[in-house]
XYZ file of N, CA and C in Angstrom:
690
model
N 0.857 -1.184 0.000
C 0.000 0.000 0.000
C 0.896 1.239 0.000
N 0.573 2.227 -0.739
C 1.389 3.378 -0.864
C 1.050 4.060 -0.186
N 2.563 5.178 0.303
C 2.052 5.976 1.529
C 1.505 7.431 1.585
N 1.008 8.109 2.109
C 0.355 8.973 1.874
C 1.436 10.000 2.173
N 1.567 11.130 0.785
C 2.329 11.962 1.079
C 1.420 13.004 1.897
N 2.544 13.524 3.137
C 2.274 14.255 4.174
C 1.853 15.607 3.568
N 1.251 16.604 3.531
C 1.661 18.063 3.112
C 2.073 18.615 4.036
N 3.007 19.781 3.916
C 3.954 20.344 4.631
C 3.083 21.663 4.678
N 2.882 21.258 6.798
C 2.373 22.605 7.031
C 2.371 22.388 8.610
N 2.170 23.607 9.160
C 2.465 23.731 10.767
C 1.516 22.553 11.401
N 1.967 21.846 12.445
C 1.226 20.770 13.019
C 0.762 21.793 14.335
N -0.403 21.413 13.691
C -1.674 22.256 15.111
C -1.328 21.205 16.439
N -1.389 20.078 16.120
C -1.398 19.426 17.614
C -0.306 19.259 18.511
N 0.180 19.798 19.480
C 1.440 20.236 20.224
C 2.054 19.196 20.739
N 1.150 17.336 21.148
C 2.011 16.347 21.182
C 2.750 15.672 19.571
N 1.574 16.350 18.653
C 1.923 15.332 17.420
C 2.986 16.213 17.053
N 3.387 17.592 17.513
C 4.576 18.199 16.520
C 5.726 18.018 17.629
N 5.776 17.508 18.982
C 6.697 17.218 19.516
C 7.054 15.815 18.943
N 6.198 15.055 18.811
C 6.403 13.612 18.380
C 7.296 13.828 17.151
N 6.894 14.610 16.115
C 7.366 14.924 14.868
C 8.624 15.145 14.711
N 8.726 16.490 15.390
C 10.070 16.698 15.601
C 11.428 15.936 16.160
N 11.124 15.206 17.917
C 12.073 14.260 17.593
C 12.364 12.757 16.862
N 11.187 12.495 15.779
C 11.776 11.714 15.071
C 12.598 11.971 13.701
N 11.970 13.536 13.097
C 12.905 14.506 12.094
C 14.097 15.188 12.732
N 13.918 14.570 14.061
C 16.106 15.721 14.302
C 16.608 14.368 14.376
N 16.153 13.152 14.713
C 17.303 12.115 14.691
C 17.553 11.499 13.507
N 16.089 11.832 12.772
C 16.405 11.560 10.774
C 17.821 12.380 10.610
N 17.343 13.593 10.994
C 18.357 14.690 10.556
C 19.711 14.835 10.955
N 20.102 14.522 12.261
C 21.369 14.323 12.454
C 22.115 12.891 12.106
N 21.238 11.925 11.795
C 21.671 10.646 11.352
C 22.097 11.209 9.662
N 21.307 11.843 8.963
C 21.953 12.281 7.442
C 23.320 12.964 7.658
N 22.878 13.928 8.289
C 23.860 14.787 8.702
C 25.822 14.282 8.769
N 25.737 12.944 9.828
C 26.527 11.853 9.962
C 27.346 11.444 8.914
N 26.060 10.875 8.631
C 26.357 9.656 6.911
C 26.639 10.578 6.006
N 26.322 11.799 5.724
C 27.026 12.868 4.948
C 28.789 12.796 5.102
N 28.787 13.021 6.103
C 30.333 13.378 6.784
C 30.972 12.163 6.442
N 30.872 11.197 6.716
C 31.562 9.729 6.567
C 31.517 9.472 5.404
N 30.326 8.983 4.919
C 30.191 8.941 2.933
C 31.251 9.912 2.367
N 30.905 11.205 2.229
C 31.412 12.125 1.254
C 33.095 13.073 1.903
N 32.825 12.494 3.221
C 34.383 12.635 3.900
C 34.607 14.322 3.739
N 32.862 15.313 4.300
C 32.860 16.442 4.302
C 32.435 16.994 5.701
N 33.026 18.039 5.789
C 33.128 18.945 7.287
C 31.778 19.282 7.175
N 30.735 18.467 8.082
C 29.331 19.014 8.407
C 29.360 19.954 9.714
N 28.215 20.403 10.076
C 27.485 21.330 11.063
C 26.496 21.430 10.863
N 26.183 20.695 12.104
C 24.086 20.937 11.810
C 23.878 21.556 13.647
N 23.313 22.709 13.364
C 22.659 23.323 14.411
C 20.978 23.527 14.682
N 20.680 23.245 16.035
C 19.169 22.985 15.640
C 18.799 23.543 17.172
N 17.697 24.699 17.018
C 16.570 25.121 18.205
C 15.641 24.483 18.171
N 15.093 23.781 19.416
C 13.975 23.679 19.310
C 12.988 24.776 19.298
N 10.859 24.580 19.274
C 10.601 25.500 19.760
C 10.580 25.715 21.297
N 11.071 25.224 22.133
C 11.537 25.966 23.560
C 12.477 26.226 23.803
N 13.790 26.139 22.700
C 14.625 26.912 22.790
C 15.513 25.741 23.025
N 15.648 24.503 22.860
C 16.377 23.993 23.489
C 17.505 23.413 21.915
N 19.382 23.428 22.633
C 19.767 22.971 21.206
C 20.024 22.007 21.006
N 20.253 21.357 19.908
C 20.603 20.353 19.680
C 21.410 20.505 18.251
N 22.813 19.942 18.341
C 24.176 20.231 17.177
C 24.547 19.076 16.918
N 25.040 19.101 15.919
C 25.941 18.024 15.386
C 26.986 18.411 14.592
N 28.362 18.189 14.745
C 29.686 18.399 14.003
C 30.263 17.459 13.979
N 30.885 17.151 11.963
C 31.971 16.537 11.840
C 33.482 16.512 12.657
N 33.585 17.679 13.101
C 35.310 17.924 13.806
C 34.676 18.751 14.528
N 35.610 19.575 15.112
C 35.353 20.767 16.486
C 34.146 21.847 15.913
N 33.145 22.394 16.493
C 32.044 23.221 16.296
C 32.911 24.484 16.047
N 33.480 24.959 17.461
C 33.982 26.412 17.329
C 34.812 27.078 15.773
N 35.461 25.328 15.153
C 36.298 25.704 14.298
C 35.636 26.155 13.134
N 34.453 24.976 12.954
C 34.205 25.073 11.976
C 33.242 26.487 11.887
N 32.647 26.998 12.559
C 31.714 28.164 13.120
C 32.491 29.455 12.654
N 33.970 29.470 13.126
C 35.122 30.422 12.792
C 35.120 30.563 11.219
N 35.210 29.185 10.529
C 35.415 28.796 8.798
C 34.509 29.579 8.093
N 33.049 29.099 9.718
C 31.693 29.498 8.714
C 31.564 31.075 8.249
N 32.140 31.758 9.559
C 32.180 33.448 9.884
C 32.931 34.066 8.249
N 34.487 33.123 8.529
C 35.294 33.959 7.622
C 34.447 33.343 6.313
N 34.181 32.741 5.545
C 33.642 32.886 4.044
C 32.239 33.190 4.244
N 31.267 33.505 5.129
C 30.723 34.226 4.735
C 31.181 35.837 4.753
N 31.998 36.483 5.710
C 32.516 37.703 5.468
C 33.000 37.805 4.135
N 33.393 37.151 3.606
C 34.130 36.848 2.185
C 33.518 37.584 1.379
N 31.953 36.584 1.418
C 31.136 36.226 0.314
C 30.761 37.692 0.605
N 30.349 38.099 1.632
C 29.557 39.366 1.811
C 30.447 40.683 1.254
N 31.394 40.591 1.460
C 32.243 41.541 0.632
C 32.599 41.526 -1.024
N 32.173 40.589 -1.102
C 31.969 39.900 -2.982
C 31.066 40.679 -3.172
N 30.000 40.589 -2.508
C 28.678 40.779 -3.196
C 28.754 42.202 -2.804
N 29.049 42.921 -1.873
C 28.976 44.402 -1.564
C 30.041 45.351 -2.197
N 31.350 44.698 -2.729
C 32.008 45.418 -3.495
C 31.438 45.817 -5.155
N 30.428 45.020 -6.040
C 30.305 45.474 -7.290
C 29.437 46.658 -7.101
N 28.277 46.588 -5.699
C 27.126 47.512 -4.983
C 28.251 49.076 -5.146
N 29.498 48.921 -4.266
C 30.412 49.936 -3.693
C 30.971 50.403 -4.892
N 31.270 49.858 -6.045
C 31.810 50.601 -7.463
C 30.492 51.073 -8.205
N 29.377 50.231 -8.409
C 28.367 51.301 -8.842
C 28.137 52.574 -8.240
N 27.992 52.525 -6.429
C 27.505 53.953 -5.984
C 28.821 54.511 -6.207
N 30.175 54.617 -6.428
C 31.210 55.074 -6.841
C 30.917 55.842 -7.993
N 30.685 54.891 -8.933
C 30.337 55.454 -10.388
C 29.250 56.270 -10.293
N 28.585 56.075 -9.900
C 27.498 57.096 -9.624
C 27.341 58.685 -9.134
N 28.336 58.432 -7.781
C 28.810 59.573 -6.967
C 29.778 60.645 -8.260
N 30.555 59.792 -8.847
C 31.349 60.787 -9.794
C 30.431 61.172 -11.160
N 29.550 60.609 -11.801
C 28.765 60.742 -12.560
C 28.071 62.180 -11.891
N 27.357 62.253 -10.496
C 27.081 63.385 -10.310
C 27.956 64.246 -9.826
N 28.372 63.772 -9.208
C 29.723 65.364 -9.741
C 30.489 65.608 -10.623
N 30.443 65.027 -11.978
C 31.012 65.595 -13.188
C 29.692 66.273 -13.499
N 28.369 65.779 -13.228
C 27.278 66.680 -13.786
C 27.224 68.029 -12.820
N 27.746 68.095 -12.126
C 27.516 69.433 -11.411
C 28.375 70.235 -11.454
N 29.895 69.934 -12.070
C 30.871 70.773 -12.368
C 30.582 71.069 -14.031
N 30.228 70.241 -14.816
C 29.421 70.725 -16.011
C 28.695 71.564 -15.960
N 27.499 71.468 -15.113
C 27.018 72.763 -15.068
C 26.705 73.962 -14.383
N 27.986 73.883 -13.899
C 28.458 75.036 -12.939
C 29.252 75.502 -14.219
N 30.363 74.762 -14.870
C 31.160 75.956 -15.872
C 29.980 76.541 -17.125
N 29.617 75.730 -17.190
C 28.332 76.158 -18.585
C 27.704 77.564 -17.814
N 27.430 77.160 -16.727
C 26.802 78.778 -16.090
C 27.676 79.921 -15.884
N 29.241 79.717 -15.614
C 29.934 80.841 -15.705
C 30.083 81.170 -17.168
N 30.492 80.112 -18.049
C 30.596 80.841 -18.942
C 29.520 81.729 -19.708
N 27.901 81.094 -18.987
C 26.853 82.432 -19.429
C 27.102 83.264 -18.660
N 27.674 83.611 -18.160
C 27.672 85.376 -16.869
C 28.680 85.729 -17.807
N 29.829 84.993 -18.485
C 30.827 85.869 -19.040
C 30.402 86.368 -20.251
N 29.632 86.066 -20.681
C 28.892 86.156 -22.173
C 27.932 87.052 -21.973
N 27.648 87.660 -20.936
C 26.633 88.707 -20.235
C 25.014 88.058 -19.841
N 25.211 86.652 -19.279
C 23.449 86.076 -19.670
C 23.975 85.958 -17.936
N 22.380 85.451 -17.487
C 22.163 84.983 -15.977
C 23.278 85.781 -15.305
N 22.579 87.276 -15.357
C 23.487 88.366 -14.661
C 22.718 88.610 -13.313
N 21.146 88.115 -13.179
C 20.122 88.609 -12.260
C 20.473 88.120 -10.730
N 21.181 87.022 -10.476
C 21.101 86.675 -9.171
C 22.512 87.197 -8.503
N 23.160 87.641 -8.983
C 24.483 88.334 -8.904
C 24.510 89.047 -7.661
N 25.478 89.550 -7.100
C 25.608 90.788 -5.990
C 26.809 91.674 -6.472
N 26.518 92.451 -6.015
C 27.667 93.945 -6.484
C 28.668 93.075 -6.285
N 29.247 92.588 -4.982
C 30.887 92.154 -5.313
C 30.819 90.930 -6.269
N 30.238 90.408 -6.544
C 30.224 89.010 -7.314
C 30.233 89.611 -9.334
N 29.199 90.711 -9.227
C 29.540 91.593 -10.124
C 31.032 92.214 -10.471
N 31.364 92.813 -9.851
C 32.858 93.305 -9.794
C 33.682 92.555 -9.799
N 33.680 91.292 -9.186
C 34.762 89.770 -9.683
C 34.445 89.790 -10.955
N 33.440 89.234 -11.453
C 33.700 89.403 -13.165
C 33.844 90.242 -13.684
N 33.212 91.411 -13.685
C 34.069 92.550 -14.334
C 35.521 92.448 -14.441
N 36.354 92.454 -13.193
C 37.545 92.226 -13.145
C 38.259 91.080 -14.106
N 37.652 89.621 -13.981
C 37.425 88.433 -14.680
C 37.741 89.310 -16.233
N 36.519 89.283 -17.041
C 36.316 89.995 -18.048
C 37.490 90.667 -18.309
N 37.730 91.710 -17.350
C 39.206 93.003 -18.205
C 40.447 92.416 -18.262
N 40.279 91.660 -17.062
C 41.908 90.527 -17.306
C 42.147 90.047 -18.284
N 41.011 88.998 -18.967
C 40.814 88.280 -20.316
C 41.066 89.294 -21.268
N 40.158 90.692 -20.778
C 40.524 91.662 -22.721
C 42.105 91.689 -22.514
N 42.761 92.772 -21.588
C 43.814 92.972 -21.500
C 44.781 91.868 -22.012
N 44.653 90.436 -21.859
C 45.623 89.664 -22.202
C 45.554 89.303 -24.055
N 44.093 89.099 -24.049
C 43.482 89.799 -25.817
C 44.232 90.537 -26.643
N 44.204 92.224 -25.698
C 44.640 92.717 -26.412
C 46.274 92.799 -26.610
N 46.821 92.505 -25.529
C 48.463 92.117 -25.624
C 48.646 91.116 -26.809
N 48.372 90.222 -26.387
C 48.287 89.173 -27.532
C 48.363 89.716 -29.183
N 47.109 90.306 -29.136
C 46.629 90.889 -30.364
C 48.195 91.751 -31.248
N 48.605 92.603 -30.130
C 49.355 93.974 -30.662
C 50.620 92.985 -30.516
N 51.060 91.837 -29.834
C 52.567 91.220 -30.387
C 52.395 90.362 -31.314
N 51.108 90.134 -32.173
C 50.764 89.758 -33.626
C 51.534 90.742 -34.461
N 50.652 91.699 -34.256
C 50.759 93.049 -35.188
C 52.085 93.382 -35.110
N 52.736 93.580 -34.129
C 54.520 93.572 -34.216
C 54.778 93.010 -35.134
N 54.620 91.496 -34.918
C 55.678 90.280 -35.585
C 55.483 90.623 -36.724
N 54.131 91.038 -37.384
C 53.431 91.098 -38.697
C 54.563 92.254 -39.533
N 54.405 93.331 -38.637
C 55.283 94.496 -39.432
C 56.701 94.274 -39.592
N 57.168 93.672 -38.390
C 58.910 93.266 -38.114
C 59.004 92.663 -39.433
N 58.078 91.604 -39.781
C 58.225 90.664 -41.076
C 58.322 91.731 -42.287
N 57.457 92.298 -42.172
C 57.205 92.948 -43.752
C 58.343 94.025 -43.626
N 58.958 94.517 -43.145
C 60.438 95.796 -43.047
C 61.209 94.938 -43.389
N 61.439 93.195 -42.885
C 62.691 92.909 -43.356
C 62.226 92.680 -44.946
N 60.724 91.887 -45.229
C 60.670 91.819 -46.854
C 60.900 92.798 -47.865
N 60.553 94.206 -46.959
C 61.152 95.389 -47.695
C 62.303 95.658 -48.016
N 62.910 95.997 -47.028
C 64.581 95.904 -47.295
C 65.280 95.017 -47.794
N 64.592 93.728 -47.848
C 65.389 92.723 -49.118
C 65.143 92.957 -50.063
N 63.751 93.847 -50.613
C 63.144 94.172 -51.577
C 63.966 95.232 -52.553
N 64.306 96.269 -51.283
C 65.031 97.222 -52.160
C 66.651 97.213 -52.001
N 67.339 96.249 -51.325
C 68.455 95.989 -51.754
C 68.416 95.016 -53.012
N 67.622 94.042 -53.409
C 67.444 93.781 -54.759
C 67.358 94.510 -55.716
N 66.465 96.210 -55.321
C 66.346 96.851 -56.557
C 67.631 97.198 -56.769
N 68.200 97.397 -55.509
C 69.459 98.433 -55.850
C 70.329 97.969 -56.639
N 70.610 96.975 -56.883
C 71.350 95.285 -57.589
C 70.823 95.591 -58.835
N 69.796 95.876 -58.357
C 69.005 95.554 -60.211
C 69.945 96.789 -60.987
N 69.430 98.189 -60.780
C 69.686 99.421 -61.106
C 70.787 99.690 -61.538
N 71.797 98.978 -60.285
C 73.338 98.976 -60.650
C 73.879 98.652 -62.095
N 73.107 97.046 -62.230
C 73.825 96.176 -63.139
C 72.957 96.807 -64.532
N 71.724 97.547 -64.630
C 71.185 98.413 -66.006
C 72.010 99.130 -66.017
N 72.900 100.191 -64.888
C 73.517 101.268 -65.532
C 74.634 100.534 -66.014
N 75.669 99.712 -65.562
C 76.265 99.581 -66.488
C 76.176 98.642 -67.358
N 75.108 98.011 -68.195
C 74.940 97.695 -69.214
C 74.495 98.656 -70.676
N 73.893 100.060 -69.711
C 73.607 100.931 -70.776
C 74.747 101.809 -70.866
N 76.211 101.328 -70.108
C 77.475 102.263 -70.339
C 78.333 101.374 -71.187
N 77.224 100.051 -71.659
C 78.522 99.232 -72.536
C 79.672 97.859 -71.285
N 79.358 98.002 -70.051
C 79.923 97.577 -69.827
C 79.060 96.106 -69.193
N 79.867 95.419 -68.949
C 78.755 93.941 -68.570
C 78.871 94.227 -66.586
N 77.755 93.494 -66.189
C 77.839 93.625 -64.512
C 78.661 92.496 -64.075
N 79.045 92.979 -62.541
C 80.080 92.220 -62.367
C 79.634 90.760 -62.006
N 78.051 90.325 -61.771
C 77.636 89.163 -61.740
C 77.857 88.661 -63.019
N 77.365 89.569 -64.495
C 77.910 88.777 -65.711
C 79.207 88.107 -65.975
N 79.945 88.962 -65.756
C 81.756 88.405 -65.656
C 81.997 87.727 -64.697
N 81.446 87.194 -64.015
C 82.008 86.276 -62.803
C 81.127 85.103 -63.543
N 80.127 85.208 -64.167
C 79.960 84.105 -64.565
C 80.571 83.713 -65.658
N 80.652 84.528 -67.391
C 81.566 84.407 -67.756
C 83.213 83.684 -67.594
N 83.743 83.824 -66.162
C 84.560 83.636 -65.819
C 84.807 82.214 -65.099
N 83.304 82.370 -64.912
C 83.270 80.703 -64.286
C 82.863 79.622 -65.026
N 82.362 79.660 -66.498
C 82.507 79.546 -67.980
C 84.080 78.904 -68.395
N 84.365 79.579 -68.094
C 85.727 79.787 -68.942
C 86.990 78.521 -67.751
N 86.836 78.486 -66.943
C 87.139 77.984 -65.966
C 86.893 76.595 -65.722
N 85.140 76.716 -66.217
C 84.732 74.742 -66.027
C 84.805 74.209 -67.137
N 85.302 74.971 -68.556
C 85.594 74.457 -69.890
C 86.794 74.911 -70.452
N 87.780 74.218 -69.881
C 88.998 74.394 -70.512
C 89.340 74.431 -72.093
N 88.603 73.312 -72.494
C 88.518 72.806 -73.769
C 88.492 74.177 -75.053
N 87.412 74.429 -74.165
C 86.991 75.977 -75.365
C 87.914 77.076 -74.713
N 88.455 77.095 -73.561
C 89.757 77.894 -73.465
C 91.027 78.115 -74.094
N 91.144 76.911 -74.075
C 92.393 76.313 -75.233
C 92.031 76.662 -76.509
N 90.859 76.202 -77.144
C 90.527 76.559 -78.490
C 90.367 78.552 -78.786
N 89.992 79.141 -77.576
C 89.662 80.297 -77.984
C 91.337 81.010 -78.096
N 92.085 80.028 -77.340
C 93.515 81.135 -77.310
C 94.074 80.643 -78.575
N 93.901 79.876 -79.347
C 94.262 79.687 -80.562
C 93.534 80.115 -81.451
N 92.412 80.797 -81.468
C 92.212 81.473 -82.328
C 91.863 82.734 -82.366
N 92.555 83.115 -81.060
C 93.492 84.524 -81.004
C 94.679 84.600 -81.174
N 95.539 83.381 -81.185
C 96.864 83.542 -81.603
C 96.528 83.446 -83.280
N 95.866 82.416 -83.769
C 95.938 82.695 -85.677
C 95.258 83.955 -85.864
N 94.870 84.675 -85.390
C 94.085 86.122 -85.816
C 95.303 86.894 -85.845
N 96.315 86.952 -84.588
C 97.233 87.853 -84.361
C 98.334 87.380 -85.551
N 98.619 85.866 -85.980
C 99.586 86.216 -86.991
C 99.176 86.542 -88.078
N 97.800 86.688 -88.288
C 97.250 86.753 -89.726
C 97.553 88.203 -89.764
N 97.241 89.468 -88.868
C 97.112 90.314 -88.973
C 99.211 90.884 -88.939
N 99.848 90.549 -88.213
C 100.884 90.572 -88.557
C 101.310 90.319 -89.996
N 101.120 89.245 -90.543
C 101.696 88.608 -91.839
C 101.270 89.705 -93.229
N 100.234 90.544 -92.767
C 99.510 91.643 -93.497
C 99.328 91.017 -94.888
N 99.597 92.380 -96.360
C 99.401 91.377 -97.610
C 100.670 91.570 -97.879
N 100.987 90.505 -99.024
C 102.165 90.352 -99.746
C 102.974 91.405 -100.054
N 104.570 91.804 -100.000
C 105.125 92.678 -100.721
C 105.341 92.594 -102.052
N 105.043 93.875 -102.429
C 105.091 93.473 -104.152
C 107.092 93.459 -104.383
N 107.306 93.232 -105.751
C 108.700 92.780 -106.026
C 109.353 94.316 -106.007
N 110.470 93.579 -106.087
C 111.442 95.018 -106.437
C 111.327 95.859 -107.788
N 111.095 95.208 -108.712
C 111.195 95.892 -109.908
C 109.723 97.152 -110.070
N 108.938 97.037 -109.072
C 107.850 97.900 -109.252
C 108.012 98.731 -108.126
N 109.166 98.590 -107.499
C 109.689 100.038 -106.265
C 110.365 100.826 -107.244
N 111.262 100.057 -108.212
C 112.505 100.851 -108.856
C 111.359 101.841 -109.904
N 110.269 101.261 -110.794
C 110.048 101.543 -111.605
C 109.384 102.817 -111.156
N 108.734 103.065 -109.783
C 108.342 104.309 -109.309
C 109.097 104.864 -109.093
N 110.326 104.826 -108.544
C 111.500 105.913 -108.684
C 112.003 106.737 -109.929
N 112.016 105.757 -110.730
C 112.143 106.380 -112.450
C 111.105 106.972 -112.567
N 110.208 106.750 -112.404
C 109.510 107.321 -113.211
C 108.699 109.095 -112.538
């Protein structure tokens, strides 16, 4: 005959749940046992009655294992409360980057002349001050532009017109016939990296010079005499 499963619920009758109970704590510490021996694991079974009375069971020493029990659950509890402790972290800085955001967003509207209304005279006069510091450094700024700008363009000038002056030089004396002295230095440096045509040009200044020496033929004697006679 099959047995009737019990349903699990408070036993109204105060001998039948004493009865109950000590035949489920000696079930229970008998598993408890055969746990430990079978599977050759550190049990602890602690048990109140309802009048308070205890009843334990340990594989090895209680206190020790009680100590084991303390430290991994402190463990565990710090596992689980540290990812808690980096969110409100993240969080905490999330709102205070949002509140230094918009704290500068608001100065920089007072500097821009907006949300001037809640102000006080000295809080006024800090920015003012604020404000003229900023032009003043503006305008410094500004005018050692404008320096550099002109410094630049005097020296482009004056290279400008020592070029002309170069220029001017070397027209006048080309319109006096004579070549500039950049022409003849190059000329000269011509003449210098081509020997070849050096050599050739002095030979044909030396055959010019005997040609012109050698002049034309003398005529004979008999046409000197014949102008004398005659």
């Amino acid at each position: 005959m099959a047995r009737t499963k019990i349903k699990i619920k408070r036993i109204d009758n105060i001998t039948a749940r004493q009865v109950t109970f000590s035949k489920r704590r000696r079930g229970l510490l008998k598993k408890a046992e055969e746990l430990a021996v079978l599977c050759d694991a550190d049990v602890a079974l602690i048990i109140f009655s309802a009048t308070g009375k205890l009843f334990e069971y340990a594989s090895s020493s209680m206190p020790e294992m009680l100590g084991r029990y303390k430290l991994q659950s402190d463990k565990s509890r710090d596992e689980v409360d540290k990812p808690a402790l980096n969110l409100q972290l993240v969080e905490n800085d999330d709102v205070r980057l949002s509140k230094e955001i918009n704290d500068k967003n608001h100065e920089l509207r007072q500097l821009s002349g907006q949300d001037l209304q809640g102000l006080t005279i000295d809080e006024l006069e800090k920015l003012e001050n604020l404000l003229q510091g900023g032009l003043d450094r503006v305008i410094k700024t500004k005018d050692e532009k404008i320096s550099n700008e002109i410094f630049n363009l005097q020296m482009k000038g004056a290279k400008l017109m020592e070029e002309n002056k170069l220029l001017k030089e070397q027209m006048t004396m080309l319109s006096n016939g004579k070549k500039p002295r950049s022409m003849r230095a190059t000329d000269a440096g011509n003449l210098t990296s081509n020997p070849e045509d050096q050599g050739q040009s002095s030979e044909s200044v030396t055959t010019n010079v005997c040609s012109c020496n050698s002049g034309p033929p003398p005529e004979d004697d008999g046409s000197i005499t014949s102008l004398k006679l005659g």
